[in-house]
Coordinates of C-alpha atoms in Angstrom, one line a residue:
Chain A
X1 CA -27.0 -11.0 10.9
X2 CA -25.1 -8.3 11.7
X3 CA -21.9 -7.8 9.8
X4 CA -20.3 -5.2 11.5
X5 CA -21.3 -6.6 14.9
X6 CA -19.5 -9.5 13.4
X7 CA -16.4 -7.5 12.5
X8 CA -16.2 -5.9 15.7
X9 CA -16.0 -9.2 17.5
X10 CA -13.8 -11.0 15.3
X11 CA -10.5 -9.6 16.6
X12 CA -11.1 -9.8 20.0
X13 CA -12.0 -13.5 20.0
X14 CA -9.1 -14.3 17.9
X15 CA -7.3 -12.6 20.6
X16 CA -8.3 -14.7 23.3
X17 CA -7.9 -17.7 21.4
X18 CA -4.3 -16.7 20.7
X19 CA -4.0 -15.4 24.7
X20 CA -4.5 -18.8 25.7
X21 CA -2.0 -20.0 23.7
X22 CA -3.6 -21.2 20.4
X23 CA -1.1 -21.1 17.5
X24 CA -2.4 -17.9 15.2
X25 CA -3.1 -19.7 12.2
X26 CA -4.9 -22.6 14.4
X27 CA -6.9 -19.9 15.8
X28 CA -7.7 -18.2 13.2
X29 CA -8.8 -21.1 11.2
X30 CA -10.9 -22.0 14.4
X31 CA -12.4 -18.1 14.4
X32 CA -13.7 -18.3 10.8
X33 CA -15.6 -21.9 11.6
X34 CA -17.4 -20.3 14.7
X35 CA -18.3 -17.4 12.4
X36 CA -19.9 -20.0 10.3
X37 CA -21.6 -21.3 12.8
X38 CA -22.8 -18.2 13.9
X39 CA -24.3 -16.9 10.8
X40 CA -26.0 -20.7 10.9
X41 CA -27.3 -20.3 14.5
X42 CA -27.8 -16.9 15.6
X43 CA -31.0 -15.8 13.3
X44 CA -33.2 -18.4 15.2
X45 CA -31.4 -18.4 18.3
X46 CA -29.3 -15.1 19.0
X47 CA -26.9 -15.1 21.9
X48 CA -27.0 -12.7 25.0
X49 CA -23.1 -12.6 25.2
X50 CA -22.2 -12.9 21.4
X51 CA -18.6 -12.6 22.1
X52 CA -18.8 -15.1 25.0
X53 CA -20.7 -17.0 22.4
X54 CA -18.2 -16.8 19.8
X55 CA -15.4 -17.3 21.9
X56 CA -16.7 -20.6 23.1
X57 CA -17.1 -21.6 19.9
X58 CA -14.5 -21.0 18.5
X59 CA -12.0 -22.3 21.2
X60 CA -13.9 -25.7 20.9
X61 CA -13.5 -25.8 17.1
X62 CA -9.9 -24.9 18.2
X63 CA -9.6 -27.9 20.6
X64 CA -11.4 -30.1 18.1
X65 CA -8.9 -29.4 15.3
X66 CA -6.1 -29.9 17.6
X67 CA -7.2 -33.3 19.1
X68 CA -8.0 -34.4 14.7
X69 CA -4.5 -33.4 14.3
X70 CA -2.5 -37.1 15.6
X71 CA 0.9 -35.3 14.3
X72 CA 0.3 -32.5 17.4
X73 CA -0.5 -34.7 20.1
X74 CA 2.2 -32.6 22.2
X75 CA 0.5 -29.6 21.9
X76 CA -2.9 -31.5 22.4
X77 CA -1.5 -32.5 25.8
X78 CA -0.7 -29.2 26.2
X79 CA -4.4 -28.0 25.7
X80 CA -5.7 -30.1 27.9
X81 CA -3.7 -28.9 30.7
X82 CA -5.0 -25.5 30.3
X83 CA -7.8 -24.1 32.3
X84 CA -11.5 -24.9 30.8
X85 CA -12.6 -21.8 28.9
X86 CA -14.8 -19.4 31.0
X87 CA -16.8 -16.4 30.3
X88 CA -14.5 -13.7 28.0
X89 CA -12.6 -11.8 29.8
X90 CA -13.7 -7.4 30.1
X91 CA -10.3 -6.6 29.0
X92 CA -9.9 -6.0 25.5
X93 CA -6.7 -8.9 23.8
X94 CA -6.8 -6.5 20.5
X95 CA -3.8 -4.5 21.6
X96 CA -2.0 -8.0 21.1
X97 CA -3.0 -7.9 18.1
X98 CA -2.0 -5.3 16.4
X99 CA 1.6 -5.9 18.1
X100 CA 1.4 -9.3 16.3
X101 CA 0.6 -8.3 13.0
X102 CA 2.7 -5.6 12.7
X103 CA 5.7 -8.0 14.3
X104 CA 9.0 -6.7 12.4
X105 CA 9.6 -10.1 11.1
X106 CA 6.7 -9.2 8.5
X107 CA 7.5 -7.6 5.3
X108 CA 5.6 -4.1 5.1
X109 CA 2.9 -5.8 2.7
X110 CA 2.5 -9.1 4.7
X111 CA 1.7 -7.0 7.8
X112 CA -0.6 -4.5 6.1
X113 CA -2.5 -7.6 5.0
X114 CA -2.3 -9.4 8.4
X115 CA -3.8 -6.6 9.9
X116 CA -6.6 -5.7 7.4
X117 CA -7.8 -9.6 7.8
X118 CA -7.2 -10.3 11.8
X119 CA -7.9 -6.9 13.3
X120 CA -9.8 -5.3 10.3
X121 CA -11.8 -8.6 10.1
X122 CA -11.7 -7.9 6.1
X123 CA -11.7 -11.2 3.5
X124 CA -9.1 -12.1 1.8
X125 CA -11.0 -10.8 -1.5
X126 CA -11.7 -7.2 0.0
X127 CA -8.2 -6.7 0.8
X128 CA -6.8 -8.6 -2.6
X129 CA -9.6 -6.2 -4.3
X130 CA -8.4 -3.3 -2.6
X131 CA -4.5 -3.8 -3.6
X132 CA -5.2 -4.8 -7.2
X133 CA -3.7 -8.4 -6.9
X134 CA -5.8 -11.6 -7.2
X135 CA -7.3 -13.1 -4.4
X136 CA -4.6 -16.1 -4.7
X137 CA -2.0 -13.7 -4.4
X138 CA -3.2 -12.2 -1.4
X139 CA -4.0 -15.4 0.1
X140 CA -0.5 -16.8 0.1
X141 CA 0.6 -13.4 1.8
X142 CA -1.7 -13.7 4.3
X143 CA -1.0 -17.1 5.3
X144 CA 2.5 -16.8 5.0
X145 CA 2.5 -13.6 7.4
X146 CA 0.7 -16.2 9.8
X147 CA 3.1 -18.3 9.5
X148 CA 5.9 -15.8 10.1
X149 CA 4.9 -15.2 13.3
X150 CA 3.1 -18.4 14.7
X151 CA 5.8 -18.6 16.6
X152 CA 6.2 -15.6 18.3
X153 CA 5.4 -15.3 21.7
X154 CA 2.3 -13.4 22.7
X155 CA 3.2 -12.2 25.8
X156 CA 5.8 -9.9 24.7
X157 CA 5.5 -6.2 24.6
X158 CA 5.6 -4.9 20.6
X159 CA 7.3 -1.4 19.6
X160 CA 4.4 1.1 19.4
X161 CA 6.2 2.8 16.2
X162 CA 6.0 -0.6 13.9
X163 CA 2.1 -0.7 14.8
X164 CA 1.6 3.2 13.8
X165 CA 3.8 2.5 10.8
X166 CA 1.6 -0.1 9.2
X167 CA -1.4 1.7 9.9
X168 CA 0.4 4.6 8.4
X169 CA 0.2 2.4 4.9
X170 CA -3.1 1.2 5.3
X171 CA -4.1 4.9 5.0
X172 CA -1.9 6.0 2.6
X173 CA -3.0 3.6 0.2
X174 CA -4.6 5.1 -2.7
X175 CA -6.5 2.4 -4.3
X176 CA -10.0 1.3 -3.2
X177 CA -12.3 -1.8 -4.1
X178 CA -15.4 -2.4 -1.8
X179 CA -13.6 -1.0 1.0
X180 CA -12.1 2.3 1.9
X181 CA -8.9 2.1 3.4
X182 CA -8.1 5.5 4.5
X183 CA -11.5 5.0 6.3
X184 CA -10.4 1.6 7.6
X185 CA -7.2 2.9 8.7
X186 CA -8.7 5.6 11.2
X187 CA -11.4 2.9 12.5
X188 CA -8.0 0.7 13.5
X189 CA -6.3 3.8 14.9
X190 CA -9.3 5.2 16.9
X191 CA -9.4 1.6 18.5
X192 CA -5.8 1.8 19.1
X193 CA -5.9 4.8 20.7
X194 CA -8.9 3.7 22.9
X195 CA -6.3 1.2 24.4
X196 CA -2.9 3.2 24.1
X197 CA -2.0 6.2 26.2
X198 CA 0.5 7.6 23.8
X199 CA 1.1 10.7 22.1
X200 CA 2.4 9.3 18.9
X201 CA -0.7 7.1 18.2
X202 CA -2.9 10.2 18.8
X203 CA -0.7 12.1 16.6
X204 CA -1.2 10.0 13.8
X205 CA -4.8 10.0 14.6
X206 CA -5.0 13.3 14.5
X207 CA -3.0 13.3 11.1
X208 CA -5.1 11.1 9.5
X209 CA -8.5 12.8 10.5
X210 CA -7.2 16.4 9.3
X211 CA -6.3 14.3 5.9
X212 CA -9.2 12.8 5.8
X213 CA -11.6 15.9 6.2
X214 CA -10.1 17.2 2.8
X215 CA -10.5 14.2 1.0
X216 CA -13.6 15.5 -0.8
X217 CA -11.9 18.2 -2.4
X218 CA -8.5 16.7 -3.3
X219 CA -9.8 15.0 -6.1
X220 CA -11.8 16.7 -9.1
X221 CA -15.3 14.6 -10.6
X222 CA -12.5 14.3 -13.7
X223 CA -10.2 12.3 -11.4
X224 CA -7.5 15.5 -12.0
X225 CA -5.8 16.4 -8.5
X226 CA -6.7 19.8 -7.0
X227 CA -3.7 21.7 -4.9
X228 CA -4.4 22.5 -1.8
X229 CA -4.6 26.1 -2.4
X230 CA -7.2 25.8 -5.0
X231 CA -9.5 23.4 -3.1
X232 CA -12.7 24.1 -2.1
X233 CA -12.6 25.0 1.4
X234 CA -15.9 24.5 2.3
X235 CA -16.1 21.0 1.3
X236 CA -14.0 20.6 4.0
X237 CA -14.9 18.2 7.2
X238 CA -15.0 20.7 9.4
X239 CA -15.8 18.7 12.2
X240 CA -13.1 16.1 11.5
X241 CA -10.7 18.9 11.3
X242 CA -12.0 19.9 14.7
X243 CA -11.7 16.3 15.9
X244 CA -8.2 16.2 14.6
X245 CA -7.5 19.3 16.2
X246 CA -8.9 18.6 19.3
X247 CA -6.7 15.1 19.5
X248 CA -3.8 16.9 18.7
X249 CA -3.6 19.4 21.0
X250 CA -4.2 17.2 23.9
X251 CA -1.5 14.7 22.6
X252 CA 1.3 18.3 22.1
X253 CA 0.0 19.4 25.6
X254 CA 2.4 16.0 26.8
X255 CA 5.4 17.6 25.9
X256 CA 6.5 14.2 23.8
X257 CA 6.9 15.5 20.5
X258 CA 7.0 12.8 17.5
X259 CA 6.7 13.2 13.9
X260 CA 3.3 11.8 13.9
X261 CA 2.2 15.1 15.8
X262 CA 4.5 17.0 13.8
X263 CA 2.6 16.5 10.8
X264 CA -0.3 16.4 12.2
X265 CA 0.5 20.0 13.2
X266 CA 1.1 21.1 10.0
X267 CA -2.1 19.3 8.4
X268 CA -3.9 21.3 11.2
X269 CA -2.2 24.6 10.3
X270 CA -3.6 24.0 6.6
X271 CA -7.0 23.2 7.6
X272 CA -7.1 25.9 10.3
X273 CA -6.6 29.0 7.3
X274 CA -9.5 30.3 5.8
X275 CA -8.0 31.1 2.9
X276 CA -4.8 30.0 1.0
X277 CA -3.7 33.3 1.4
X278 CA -4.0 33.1 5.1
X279 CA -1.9 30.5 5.7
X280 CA 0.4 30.6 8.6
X281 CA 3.4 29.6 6.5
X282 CA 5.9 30.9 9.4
X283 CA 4.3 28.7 11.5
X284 CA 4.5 25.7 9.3
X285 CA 8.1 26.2 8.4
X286 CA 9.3 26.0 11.9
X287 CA 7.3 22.7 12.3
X288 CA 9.1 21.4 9.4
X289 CA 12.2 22.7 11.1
X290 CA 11.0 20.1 14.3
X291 CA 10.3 17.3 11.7
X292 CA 13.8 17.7 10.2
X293 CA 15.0 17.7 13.4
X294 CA 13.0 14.4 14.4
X295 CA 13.3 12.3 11.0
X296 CA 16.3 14.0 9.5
X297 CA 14.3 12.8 6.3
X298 CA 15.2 14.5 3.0
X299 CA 11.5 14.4 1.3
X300 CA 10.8 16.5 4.7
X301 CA 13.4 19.2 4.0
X302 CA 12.1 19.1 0.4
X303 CA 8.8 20.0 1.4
X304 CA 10.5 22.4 4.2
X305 CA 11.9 24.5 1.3
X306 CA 8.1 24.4 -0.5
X307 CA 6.6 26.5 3.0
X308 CA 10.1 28.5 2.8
X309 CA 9.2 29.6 -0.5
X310 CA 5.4 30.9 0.8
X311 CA 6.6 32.2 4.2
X312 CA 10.0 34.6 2.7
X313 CA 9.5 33.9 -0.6
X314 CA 10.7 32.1 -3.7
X315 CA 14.4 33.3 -3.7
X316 CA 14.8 31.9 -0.2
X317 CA 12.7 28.6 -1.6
X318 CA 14.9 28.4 -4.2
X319 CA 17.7 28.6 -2.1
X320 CA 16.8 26.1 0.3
X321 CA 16.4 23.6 -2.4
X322 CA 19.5 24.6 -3.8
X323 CA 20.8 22.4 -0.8
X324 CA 19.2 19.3 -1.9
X325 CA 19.8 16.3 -4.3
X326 CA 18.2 16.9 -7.2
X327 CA 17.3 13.5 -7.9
X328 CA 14.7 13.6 -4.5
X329 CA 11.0 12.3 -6.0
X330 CA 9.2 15.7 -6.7
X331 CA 12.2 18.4 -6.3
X332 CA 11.5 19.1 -10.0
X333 CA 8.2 20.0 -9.2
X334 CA 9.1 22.0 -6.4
X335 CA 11.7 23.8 -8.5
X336 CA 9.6 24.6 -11.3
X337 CA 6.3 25.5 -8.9
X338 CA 9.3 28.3 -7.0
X339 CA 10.2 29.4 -10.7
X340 CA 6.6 30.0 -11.7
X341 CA 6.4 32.0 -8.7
X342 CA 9.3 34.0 -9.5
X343 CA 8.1 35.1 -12.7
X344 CA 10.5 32.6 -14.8
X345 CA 7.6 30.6 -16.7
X346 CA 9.9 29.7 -19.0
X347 CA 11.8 27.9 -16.9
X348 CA 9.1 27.0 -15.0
X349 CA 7.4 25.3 -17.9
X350 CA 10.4 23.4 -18.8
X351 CA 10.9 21.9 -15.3
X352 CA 7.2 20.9 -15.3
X353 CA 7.1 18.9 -18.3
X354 CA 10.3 16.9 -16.9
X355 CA 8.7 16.6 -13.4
X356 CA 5.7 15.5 -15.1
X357 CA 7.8 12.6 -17.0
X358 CA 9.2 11.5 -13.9
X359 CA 6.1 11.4 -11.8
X360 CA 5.2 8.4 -9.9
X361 CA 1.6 8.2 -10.3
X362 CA -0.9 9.3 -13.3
X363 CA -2.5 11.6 -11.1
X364 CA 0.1 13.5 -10.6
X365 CA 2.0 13.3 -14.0
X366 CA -1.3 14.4 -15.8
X367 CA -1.6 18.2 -13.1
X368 CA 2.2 18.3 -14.0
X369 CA 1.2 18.6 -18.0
X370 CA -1.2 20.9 -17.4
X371 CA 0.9 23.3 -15.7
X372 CA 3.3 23.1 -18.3
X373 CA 1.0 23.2 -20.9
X374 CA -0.9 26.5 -18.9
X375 CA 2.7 28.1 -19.1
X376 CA 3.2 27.6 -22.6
X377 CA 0.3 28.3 -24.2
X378 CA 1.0 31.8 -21.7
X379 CA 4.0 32.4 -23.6
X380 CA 2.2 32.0 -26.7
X381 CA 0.1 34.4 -26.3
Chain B
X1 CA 3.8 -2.3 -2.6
X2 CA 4.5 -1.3 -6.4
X3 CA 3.1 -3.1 -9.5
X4 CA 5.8 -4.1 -11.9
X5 CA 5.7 -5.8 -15.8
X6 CA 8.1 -7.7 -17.3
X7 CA 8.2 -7.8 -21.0
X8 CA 9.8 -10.4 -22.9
X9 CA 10.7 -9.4 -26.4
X10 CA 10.4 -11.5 -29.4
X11 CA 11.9 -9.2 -31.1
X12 CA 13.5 -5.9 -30.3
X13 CA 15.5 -6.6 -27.3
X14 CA 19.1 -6.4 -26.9
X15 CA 20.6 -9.8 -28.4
X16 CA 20.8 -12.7 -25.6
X17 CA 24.3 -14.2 -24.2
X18 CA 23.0 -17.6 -25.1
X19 CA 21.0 -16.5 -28.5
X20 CA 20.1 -19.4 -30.2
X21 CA 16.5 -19.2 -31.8
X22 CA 14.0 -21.7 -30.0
X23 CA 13.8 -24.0 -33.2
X24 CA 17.2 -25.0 -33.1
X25 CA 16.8 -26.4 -29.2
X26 CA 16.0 -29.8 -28.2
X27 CA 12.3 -30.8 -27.6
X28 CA 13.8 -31.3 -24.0
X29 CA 15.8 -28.4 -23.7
X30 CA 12.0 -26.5 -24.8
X31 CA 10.4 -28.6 -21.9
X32 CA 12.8 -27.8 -19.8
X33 CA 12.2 -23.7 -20.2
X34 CA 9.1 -24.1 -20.3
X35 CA 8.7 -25.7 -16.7
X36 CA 11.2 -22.9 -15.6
X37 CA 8.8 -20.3 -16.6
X38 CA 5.9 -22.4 -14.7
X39 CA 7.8 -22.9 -12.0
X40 CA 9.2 -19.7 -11.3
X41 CA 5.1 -18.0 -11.6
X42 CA 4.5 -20.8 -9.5
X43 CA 7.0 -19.8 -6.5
X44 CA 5.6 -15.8 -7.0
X45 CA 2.1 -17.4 -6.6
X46 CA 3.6 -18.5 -3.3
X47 CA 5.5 -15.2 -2.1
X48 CA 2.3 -13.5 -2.9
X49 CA 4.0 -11.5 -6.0
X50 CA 2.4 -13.0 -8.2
X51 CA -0.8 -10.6 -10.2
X52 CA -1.0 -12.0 -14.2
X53 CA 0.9 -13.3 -16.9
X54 CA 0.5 -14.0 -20.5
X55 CA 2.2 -15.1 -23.3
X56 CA 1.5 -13.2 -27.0
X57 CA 1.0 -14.9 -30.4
X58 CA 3.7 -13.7 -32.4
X59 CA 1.0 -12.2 -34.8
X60 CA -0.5 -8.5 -35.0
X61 CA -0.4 -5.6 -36.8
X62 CA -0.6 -1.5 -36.1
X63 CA -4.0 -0.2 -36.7
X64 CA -5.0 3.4 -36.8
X65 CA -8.2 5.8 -37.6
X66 CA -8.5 6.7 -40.7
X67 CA -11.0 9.5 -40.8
X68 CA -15.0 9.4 -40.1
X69 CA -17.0 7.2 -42.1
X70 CA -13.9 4.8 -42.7
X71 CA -12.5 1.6 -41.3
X72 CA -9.7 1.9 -39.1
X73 CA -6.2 1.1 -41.6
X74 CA -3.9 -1.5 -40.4
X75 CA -0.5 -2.0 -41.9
X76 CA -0.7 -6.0 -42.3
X77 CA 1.2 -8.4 -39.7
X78 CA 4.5 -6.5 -38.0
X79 CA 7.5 -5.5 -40.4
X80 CA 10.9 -7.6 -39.2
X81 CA 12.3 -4.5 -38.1
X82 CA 9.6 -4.1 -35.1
X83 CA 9.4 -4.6 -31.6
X84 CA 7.5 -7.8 -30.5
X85 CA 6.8 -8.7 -27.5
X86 CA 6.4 -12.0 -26.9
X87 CA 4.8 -12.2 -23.1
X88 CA 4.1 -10.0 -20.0
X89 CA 4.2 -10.7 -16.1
X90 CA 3.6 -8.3 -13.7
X91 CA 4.4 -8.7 -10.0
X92 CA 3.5 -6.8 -7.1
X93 CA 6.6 -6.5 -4.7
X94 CA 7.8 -4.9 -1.9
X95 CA 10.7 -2.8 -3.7
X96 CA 12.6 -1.6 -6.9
X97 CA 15.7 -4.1 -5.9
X98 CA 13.0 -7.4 -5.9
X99 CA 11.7 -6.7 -9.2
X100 CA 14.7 -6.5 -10.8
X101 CA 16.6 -9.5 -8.7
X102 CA 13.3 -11.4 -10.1
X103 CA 13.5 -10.1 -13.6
X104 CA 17.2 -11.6 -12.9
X105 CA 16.2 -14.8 -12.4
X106 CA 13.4 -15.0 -15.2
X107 CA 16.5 -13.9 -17.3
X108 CA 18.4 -17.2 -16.3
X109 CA 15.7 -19.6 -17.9
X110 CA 17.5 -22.6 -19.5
X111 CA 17.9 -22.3 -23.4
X112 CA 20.1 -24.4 -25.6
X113 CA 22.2 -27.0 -24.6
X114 CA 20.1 -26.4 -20.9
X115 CA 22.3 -22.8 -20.1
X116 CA 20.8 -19.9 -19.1
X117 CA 19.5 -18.0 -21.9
X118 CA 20.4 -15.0 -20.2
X119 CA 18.3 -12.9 -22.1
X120 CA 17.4 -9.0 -21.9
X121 CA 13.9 -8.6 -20.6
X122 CA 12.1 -5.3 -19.9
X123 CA 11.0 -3.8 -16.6
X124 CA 8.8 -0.8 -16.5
X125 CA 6.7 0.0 -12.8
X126 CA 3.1 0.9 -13.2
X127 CA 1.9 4.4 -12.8
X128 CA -0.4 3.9 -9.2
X129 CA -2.9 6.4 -7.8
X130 CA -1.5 9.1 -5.8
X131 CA -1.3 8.2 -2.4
X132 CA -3.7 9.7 0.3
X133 CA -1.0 11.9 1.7
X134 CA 0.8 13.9 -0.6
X135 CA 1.1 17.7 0.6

């Protein structure tokens, strides 16, 4: 039995089930039973078409649960005036899909979940293991989420950004249980961008494949983070990076610029330097000069005044922070990384150990009290 | 999605509007917050914010190392002047604002003569791992 075979399928068939106007919970329900079936059937007797297979079945566990259920007799009439179900359709129903579970009625964390489980074909307990949270927990969000939008209609075309935007969190999410999510996120996108022509969605392809090819070397074997300009460069992915690249540039070639490809521009400028040293910092501030431009976000012109401080120096980082409010996650950080450079380690020491107080994540608060601790033992000496 | 706990003091804690120590309540009025508690775990079950919960026997005592070769020292049960906790709950929510609108309600369990206790309980986020992205 082939699992990933298995995973593959599942989406699609769920798709056609909801396509022909199966409520989503009904036909997901109806899914998981023809999955059962199949892992019953298919080692004696394995199907030419398995997703013709699968699709049968599942639409006549569908019909079946619909014609047990006496309170839905309108909808069973409805059924039954539907065509009979004939071989699956060649077009793919995924893109639906991933409209539908990333519908903005769905909190963030209902559609991250309703995508891992219909589109990433996860369980429940993958995805609860993955989040930290019991399986219960997870469960109730998932079937809530299909509640939320069993009654939203399927025909309707969804906003590209809301689809991106929970993929977006699928990858960013740093914990892991049996599955990787970064890794599950760039499946999900490299299917999406198999179906979408748009140069937003190969942006954040692109983004997360030149994140991704670093991912070895972020972390040390102690857990401790590693900054970029002390990683490893040739544990580098080089040919993700040149994946990523490659994405990218055909995606910027279109001339529709979105912050997607924005970052992923400056992910690729990062990846592209041999050498810390060599990093095209010019470069990478005037793409932070598009993204301000594009997201008018302030956590972008924070880390806008971090590349101001490498491309014309601290003074001019300092400066540009100077301009910010001070109470922005990580713009003690930033001040006391542009003070260090400066040669004020006194200050710089001092800002490190208060960024490292108010640092979201252990990670981070740990290299934060190092650096501070590197700067005074310094002075000590 | 950010992990928080709420701690619920024994001791230690800001005094309560309605401070009236649990052994002067009713048996009813102690059934009665003691379904509210159920019940509200019971609705974050639903929401899916729910992640663990446990109350704490008043009892313990602060132990420390006391050198090799030696049993650890503990200074016998807690002094009246400490901090006691007296439960957790941690809840996995969408935002700052929900954990603290359901620390809120927690906070409103029914005490003596059945109002709202409306007592001080502590909520601290959990330190996560660093996100994917962070340069």
């Amino acid at each position: 039995m082939n699992e990933a075979l298995i995973r593959s399928l599942t989406p699609s068939v769920l798709a056609v089930l909801v396509r022909r106007g199966a409520d989503f919970a009904a036909a997901e329900d109806a899914v998981q039973d023809a999955l059962v079936e199949a892992i019953r059937v298919w080692p004696a007797d394995p199907p030419r078409d398995p997703k013709g297979w699968l699709v049968t079945a599942a639409w006549r566990k569908f019909l079946d649960a619909t014609r047990a259920d006496t309170a839905r007799r309108r909808r069973e009439d409805l059924v039954d005036q539907e065509p009979a179900p004939g071989p699956a359709p060649a077009v793919d129903d995924t893109l639906q899909l991933y409209f539908l579970c990333a519908h903005p009625s769905l909190t963030p964390a209902s559609a991250v979940a309703l995508t891992l489980r219909a589109i990433g074909g996860l369980t429940t307990r993958q995805i609860a293991q993955a989040y930290l949270v019991p399986e219960a927990t997870m469960a109730q969000r998932i079937s809530r989420a299909k509640r939320t939008v069993s009654g939203v209609r399927f025909d309707q075309p969804g906003d590209v950004a809301t689809v991106l935007r929970v993929l977006y969190l699928v990858f960013n999410e740093g914990y892991s249980g049996d599955v990787d999510l970064a890794a599950e996120a760039i499946r999900l996108t490299r299917q999406l961008a198999a179906q979408v022509d748009h140069p937003e969605v190969a942006g954040l392809l692109a983004l997360m494949l030149l994140h991704h090819a670093r991912r070895a070397s972020r972390i040390a074997p102690d857990g401790s983070l590693v900054p970029l300009a002390e990683q490893d460069r040739t544990r580098w992915d080089t040919a993700l990076i040149a994946e990523g690249v490659e994405i990218l540039q055909a995606a910027l070639a279109r001339d529709r610029l979105g912050e997607f490809q924005a970052q992923a521009a400056i992910a690729a400028l990062h990846a592209d330097a041999p050498t810390a040293e060599e990093t095209d910092w010019v470069q990478i501030v005037e793409w932070y000069d598009e993204l301000t431009r594009l997201t008018d976000s302030p956590v972008v012109r924070l880390n806008r005044a971090v590349a101001v401080g490498e491309a014309d120096g601290p003074h001019a980082g300092l400066a540009a922070l100077a301009t910010l409010d001070a109470a922005l996650p990580r713009h003690t950080a930033v001040a006391a990384y542009l003070h260090e450079r400066d040669g004020d380690l006194a200050t710089a020491a001092r800002l490190y150990a208060e960024a490292a107080h108010k640092a979201p994540n252990l990670a981070e608060r740990d290299h934060l009290t190092r650096q501070a601790a590197r700067l005074n033992a310094h002075s000590r000496r | 999605m950010a992990k928080y706990l709420l701690l619920k003091h024994y001791r230690g804690a800001p005094a309560a509007v309605n401070d009236v120590p649990m052994d002067r309540w009713t048996p009813e009025e102690i059934s009665a917050h003691m379904q509210y508690m159920y019940d509200f775990a019971a609705r974050l079950e639903k929401t899916g914010e729910f992640v663990d919960g446990q109350a704490l026997a008043p009892e313990g005592a602060w132990v420390r190392y006391d050198g090799e070769g030696r049993p650890p020292v503990t200074d016998g049960p807690f002094a009246e002047t400490k901090d006691l906790i007296a439960g957790w709950m941690v809840i996995d929510v969408d935002s700052y604002d929900r954990a603290v609108e359901l620390a809120g309600e927690l906070s409103a369990a029914p005490g003596a003569g059945g109002k709202p206790i409306h007592e001080w309980l502590e909520v601290r986020p959990f330190l996560a791992a660093p996100p994917t992205i962070t340069e």
